[in-house]
XYZ file of C-alpha atoms in Angstrom:
347
model
C 36.535 -53.261 -74.685
C 36.334 -51.332 -77.966
C 34.100 -48.279 -77.952
C 32.152 -46.996 -80.924
C 30.492 -43.619 -80.848
C 26.756 -44.080 -80.665
C 27.010 -47.572 -79.148
C 24.331 -48.767 -76.723
C 26.622 -50.237 -74.098
C 25.534 -49.822 -70.484
C 27.276 -49.191 -67.187
C 26.468 -49.149 -63.493
C 26.098 -45.765 -61.820
C 24.547 -44.131 -58.773
C 21.196 -42.386 -59.140
C 19.521 -39.960 -56.731
C 16.024 -41.451 -56.474
C 14.620 -38.237 -54.995
C 15.992 -35.513 -52.689
C 16.722 -36.844 -49.216
C 19.145 -38.702 -47.004
C 21.878 -41.147 -48.016
C 19.287 -43.886 -48.508
C 17.994 -42.223 -51.701
C 21.209 -43.171 -53.525
C 20.610 -46.258 -55.652
C 22.576 -48.469 -58.048
C 21.219 -48.269 -61.616
C 22.056 -49.041 -65.231
C 22.849 -46.130 -67.559
C 24.043 -45.887 -71.143
C 27.792 -45.324 -71.343
C 28.230 -41.622 -72.216
C 29.857 -40.759 -75.530
C 32.650 -38.171 -75.657
C 31.846 -34.953 -77.489
C 34.269 -32.632 -79.247
C 37.416 -32.188 -77.185
C 36.271 -34.769 -74.650
C 37.694 -38.067 -73.444
C 35.841 -41.123 -72.157
C 37.343 -42.469 -68.941
C 36.844 -45.948 -67.522
C 36.492 -44.854 -63.909
C 38.551 -46.641 -61.289
C 37.882 -44.251 -58.411
C 35.723 -41.197 -57.707
C 36.033 -38.670 -54.900
C 33.154 -37.871 -52.553
C 32.666 -34.175 -51.804
C 30.353 -31.870 -49.888
C 28.644 -30.626 -53.095
C 27.560 -34.236 -53.741
C 25.733 -34.170 -50.404
C 24.017 -30.917 -51.325
C 22.992 -32.300 -54.719
C 21.534 -35.390 -53.062
C 19.476 -33.158 -50.765
C 18.149 -31.219 -53.766
C 20.054 -28.047 -52.868
C 22.744 -28.003 -55.573
C 21.490 -29.103 -58.993
C 23.999 -29.821 -61.763
C 24.619 -26.988 -64.239
C 22.775 -27.083 -67.589
C 24.007 -29.898 -69.801
C 25.822 -31.777 -67.014
C 25.028 -35.348 -66.010
C 22.438 -35.856 -63.273
C 24.682 -38.582 -61.838
C 26.588 -37.141 -58.840
C 30.375 -37.013 -58.648
C 32.800 -34.211 -59.498
C 36.224 -35.886 -59.623
C 37.445 -39.166 -61.070
C 40.541 -41.151 -61.944
C 40.818 -43.898 -64.507
C 41.950 -44.996 -67.953
C 41.053 -43.253 -71.212
C 39.143 -45.672 -73.461
C 37.841 -43.347 -76.210
C 38.534 -39.914 -77.674
C 36.013 -37.441 -79.001
C 36.616 -35.445 -82.157
C 39.442 -32.966 -81.746
C 40.749 -34.498 -78.527
C 44.546 -34.612 -78.902
C 46.004 -33.986 -75.428
C 45.961 -37.661 -74.367
C 45.966 -41.108 -75.941
C 43.790 -44.148 -75.355
C 45.272 -46.091 -72.439
C 46.552 -43.019 -70.584
C 45.799 -42.846 -66.852
C 44.301 -39.513 -65.841
C 42.358 -37.766 -63.121
C 39.735 -35.225 -64.111
C 37.397 -32.555 -62.830
C 33.845 -33.067 -64.118
C 30.574 -31.182 -63.666
C 28.761 -34.431 -62.853
C 28.724 -38.115 -63.682
C 31.614 -39.281 -61.511
C 29.734 -41.935 -59.521
C 29.768 -44.334 -62.461
C 31.851 -46.937 -64.254
C 32.461 -44.556 -67.183
C 32.487 -40.771 -67.374
C 33.343 -38.152 -69.968
C 35.560 -35.158 -69.259
C 36.917 -32.326 -71.348
C 40.557 -33.100 -72.086
C 41.632 -29.669 -70.814
C 40.111 -30.430 -67.388
C 42.079 -33.674 -67.031
C 45.615 -34.145 -65.727
C 48.033 -37.098 -65.767
C 47.985 -39.282 -62.664
C 51.049 -38.147 -60.671
C 53.918 -40.594 -60.349
C 53.733 -42.770 -57.267
C 50.067 -42.078 -56.502
C 47.430 -44.803 -56.522
C 44.282 -44.312 -58.568
C 42.384 -43.859 -55.297
C 44.713 -41.018 -54.338
C 44.527 -39.521 -57.829
C 40.714 -39.423 -57.624
C 41.017 -37.338 -54.459
C 42.917 -34.551 -56.240
C 40.789 -32.617 -58.770
C 37.869 -31.136 -56.809
C 39.830 -30.043 -53.752
C 43.054 -29.044 -55.531
C 41.199 -27.007 -58.179
C 39.051 -25.388 -55.458
C 41.929 -24.560 -53.137
C 44.156 -23.285 -55.926
C 41.604 -20.891 -57.369
C 40.399 -19.621 -53.992
C 43.521 -19.558 -51.834
C 46.081 -18.553 -54.467
C 44.212 -16.903 -57.364
C 41.579 -15.041 -55.322
C 43.162 -15.004 -51.851
C 46.596 -14.145 -53.307
C 48.401 -16.029 -50.541
C 52.171 -15.446 -50.579
C 55.134 -17.069 -48.866
C 55.576 -15.777 -45.331
C 51.929 -14.770 -44.917
C 49.614 -16.267 -42.303
C 46.472 -18.172 -43.283
C 43.627 -19.372 -41.046
C 41.938 -22.492 -42.451
C 38.578 -23.533 -41.033
C 37.561 -27.181 -41.193
C 41.209 -28.180 -41.120
C 40.554 -31.932 -41.436
C 38.035 -31.733 -44.285
C 39.092 -32.500 -47.852
C 39.385 -28.768 -48.506
C 41.134 -28.141 -45.185
C 43.763 -30.856 -45.553
C 44.502 -29.772 -49.119
C 44.692 -26.085 -48.183
C 47.071 -26.851 -45.329
C 49.400 -28.924 -47.521
C 49.458 -26.412 -50.357
C 49.847 -23.375 -48.111
C 52.825 -24.978 -46.354
C 54.328 -26.119 -49.667
C 54.330 -22.509 -50.858
C 55.866 -21.129 -47.678
C 52.878 -19.811 -45.711
C 52.267 -20.014 -41.946
C 49.140 -22.083 -41.252
C 46.550 -21.873 -38.479
C 43.755 -24.459 -38.655
C 40.565 -25.079 -36.711
C 39.156 -28.498 -35.849
C 36.467 -29.948 -33.585
C 38.360 -32.484 -31.448
C 41.783 -33.194 -30.012
C 42.240 -36.024 -32.507
C 41.504 -33.683 -35.400
C 43.684 -30.958 -33.909
C 46.606 -33.375 -33.808
C 45.863 -34.406 -37.401
C 46.139 -30.760 -38.491
C 49.524 -30.493 -36.798
C 50.673 -33.708 -38.459
C 49.756 -32.220 -41.838
C 51.989 -29.241 -41.142
C 49.793 -26.635 -39.431
C 51.823 -24.298 -37.233
C 48.878 -23.879 -34.851
C 45.761 -26.049 -34.566
C 42.803 -24.718 -32.598
C 40.000 -26.808 -31.107
C 37.095 -24.475 -31.818
C 34.917 -26.267 -29.239
C 37.235 -25.320 -26.373
C 39.069 -22.224 -27.629
C 38.085 -18.980 -29.378
C 39.857 -18.985 -32.735
C 39.830 -15.174 -32.858
C 41.695 -14.895 -29.544
C 44.091 -17.695 -30.514
C 44.842 -16.091 -33.881
C 45.472 -12.707 -32.261
C 47.777 -14.288 -29.682
C 49.712 -16.266 -32.321
C 50.225 -13.202 -34.518
C 51.006 -10.846 -31.600
C 47.839 -8.885 -32.329
C 48.478 -8.397 -36.041
C 45.839 -10.850 -37.269
C 45.957 -13.310 -40.160
C 46.521 -12.293 -43.777
C 44.072 -14.786 -45.323
C 41.082 -16.753 -43.997
C 39.716 -19.802 -45.824
C 36.156 -20.426 -44.631
C 33.727 -23.256 -45.447
C 31.464 -22.467 -42.461
C 29.903 -18.950 -42.733
C 27.149 -18.216 -40.159
C 28.657 -16.446 -37.146
C 32.164 -17.246 -38.418
C 31.985 -14.381 -40.918
C 31.993 -11.622 -38.291
C 34.638 -13.495 -36.305
C 36.789 -13.888 -39.419
C 36.729 -10.115 -39.816
C 37.976 -9.755 -36.239
C 40.741 -12.323 -36.779
C 41.922 -10.756 -40.038
C 44.893 -8.431 -40.345
C 44.877 -4.996 -41.952
C 44.291 -5.528 -45.689
C 43.365 -9.144 -44.954
C 41.513 -11.368 -47.421
C 38.629 -13.649 -46.484
C 37.882 -16.381 -49.022
C 34.439 -17.970 -48.721
C 34.295 -21.496 -50.126
C 31.248 -22.863 -48.301
C 28.299 -21.820 -46.130
C 27.720 -24.899 -43.982
C 26.258 -22.823 -41.130
C 24.112 -20.640 -43.376
C 24.105 -16.852 -43.950
C 26.364 -14.424 -42.102
C 25.141 -13.385 -38.657
C 25.610 -10.206 -36.606
C 27.931 -8.746 -39.197
C 29.337 -5.274 -38.513
C 30.746 -3.990 -41.787
C 32.646 -1.222 -40.030
C 35.271 -3.835 -39.205
C 35.683 -4.470 -42.918
C 36.018 -0.767 -43.640
C 38.490 -0.048 -40.855
C 40.727 -2.976 -41.758
C 40.330 -2.510 -45.535
C 39.366 -6.171 -45.889
C 38.569 -8.058 -49.066
C 35.846 -10.713 -48.766
C 35.611 -12.864 -51.860
C 34.360 -16.324 -52.766
C 33.445 -18.620 -55.594
C 32.033 -21.961 -56.609
C 33.834 -24.271 -59.009
C 31.168 -26.454 -60.608
C 29.402 -23.701 -62.538
C 32.583 -22.393 -64.172
C 32.975 -23.084 -67.868
C 35.499 -25.463 -69.396
C 37.944 -22.684 -70.324
C 38.046 -21.293 -66.784
C 38.664 -24.746 -65.344
C 41.314 -25.374 -68.008
C 43.251 -22.310 -66.818
C 43.238 -23.665 -63.264
C 44.374 -27.060 -64.578
C 47.295 -25.474 -66.434
C 48.485 -23.636 -63.333
C 48.190 -26.784 -61.223
C 50.134 -28.816 -63.782
C 52.895 -26.206 -63.843
C 53.167 -25.408 -60.146
C 51.669 -28.261 -58.106
C 51.957 -31.452 -60.176
C 55.799 -31.403 -59.956
C 55.464 -31.542 -56.150
C 53.058 -34.475 -56.428
C 55.381 -36.268 -58.856
C 58.285 -35.801 -56.446
C 56.287 -37.109 -53.489
C 56.320 -33.765 -51.659
C 52.504 -33.689 -51.558
C 50.013 -36.507 -51.161
C 46.244 -36.389 -50.561
C 45.045 -37.750 -47.230
C 42.591 -40.628 -47.739
C 40.400 -41.498 -44.767
C 38.402 -44.403 -46.207
C 37.343 -45.992 -49.479
C 33.980 -47.531 -50.397
C 32.791 -49.587 -53.323
C 30.677 -47.611 -55.761
C 27.537 -49.503 -54.760
C 28.095 -48.349 -51.168
C 27.949 -44.629 -51.971
C 25.185 -44.177 -49.375
C 27.573 -45.341 -46.634
C 30.167 -42.838 -47.815
C 27.611 -40.015 -47.695
C 26.507 -41.016 -44.196
C 30.115 -40.979 -43.014
C 30.755 -37.560 -44.547
C 27.652 -36.151 -42.867
C 28.767 -37.574 -39.516
C 31.809 -35.293 -39.646
C 34.173 -37.848 -38.096
C 36.382 -38.284 -41.152
C 39.844 -36.756 -41.504
C 40.689 -36.195 -45.164
C 39.031 -37.605 -48.262
C 36.440 -40.307 -48.909
C 36.712 -42.167 -52.222
C 34.501 -44.618 -54.134
C 36.137 -47.436 -56.098
C 34.787 -49.408 -59.040
C 35.159 -52.962 -60.310
C 37.808 -51.679 -62.759
C 40.132 -50.726 -59.891
C 39.468 -53.963 -58.055
C 40.276 -55.940 -61.241
C 43.501 -53.965 -61.774
C 44.539 -54.483 -58.154
C 43.900 -58.215 -58.514
C 46.075 -58.416 -61.630
C 48.830 -56.413 -59.956
C 48.916 -58.711 -56.936
C 49.322 -61.882 -59.021
């Protein structure tokens, strides 16, 4: 298909009818977006499903100003048009990209600086599972958490998209990994991913287990998507000069927090969100990933863990599965473009 700027071509996408449960997601026609300056138009083959999509659907995490109302923060596909000034890629290139919205659709625009080549040997489904979690983990665990080789990191939600990515990256860069999970199956999955210790938080106290594993020293870095009463417990599990990196608040605000622990241990508690960052900030993360992580992906040393794929029209089923908490790794939506490519490949 040839694209002309200003054309009135349409595409299928997922709309949020109104805030609510998975059932409010609906299939709808939208105009194909046109790439602006420095942007590329991608024919989407796969789109990752992430916790922020759930929050947006519930009405708790609106897109930033100027972003598409269509949910979806990471995509993979083929470039079909270039906006003015876009020179990093060519039409026909296969890329994955971080976007501020619009991923649950057959076409999506992205700034060229927030896109990366699909790593060698990865499927488009796997490529779509990279941007949101890899950008998030890189900026929080390495840029803000300053994790170094030989240090110990405690990763909560070890089988989530963030948790599996954090475990793989931490191990790849020489760290010692402790992970928490909610079942024996998930605990074993953490170990299979490379965790040195996996703790079933339903049967064991992660603070006591972390202290035992580190001979009382505590962990150097904590990656937390939970919050609630975990915050005070993270402080107890942390080592002197430890860093706690807050990525999510699934259990709500901190509870029973004694800041004297922070003072005595000289702790740093930091955190950030990714979606609201501007294009230049995300571009810096992309550059570091391309330099330091993409070579590992190209060599097959790292690979995202995919739990299940769904067709785009079945986004509600994907959301319901994510909310159930039974998944291990990433959930990905696929479009007709991927199915057509797979059909041609199999002939």
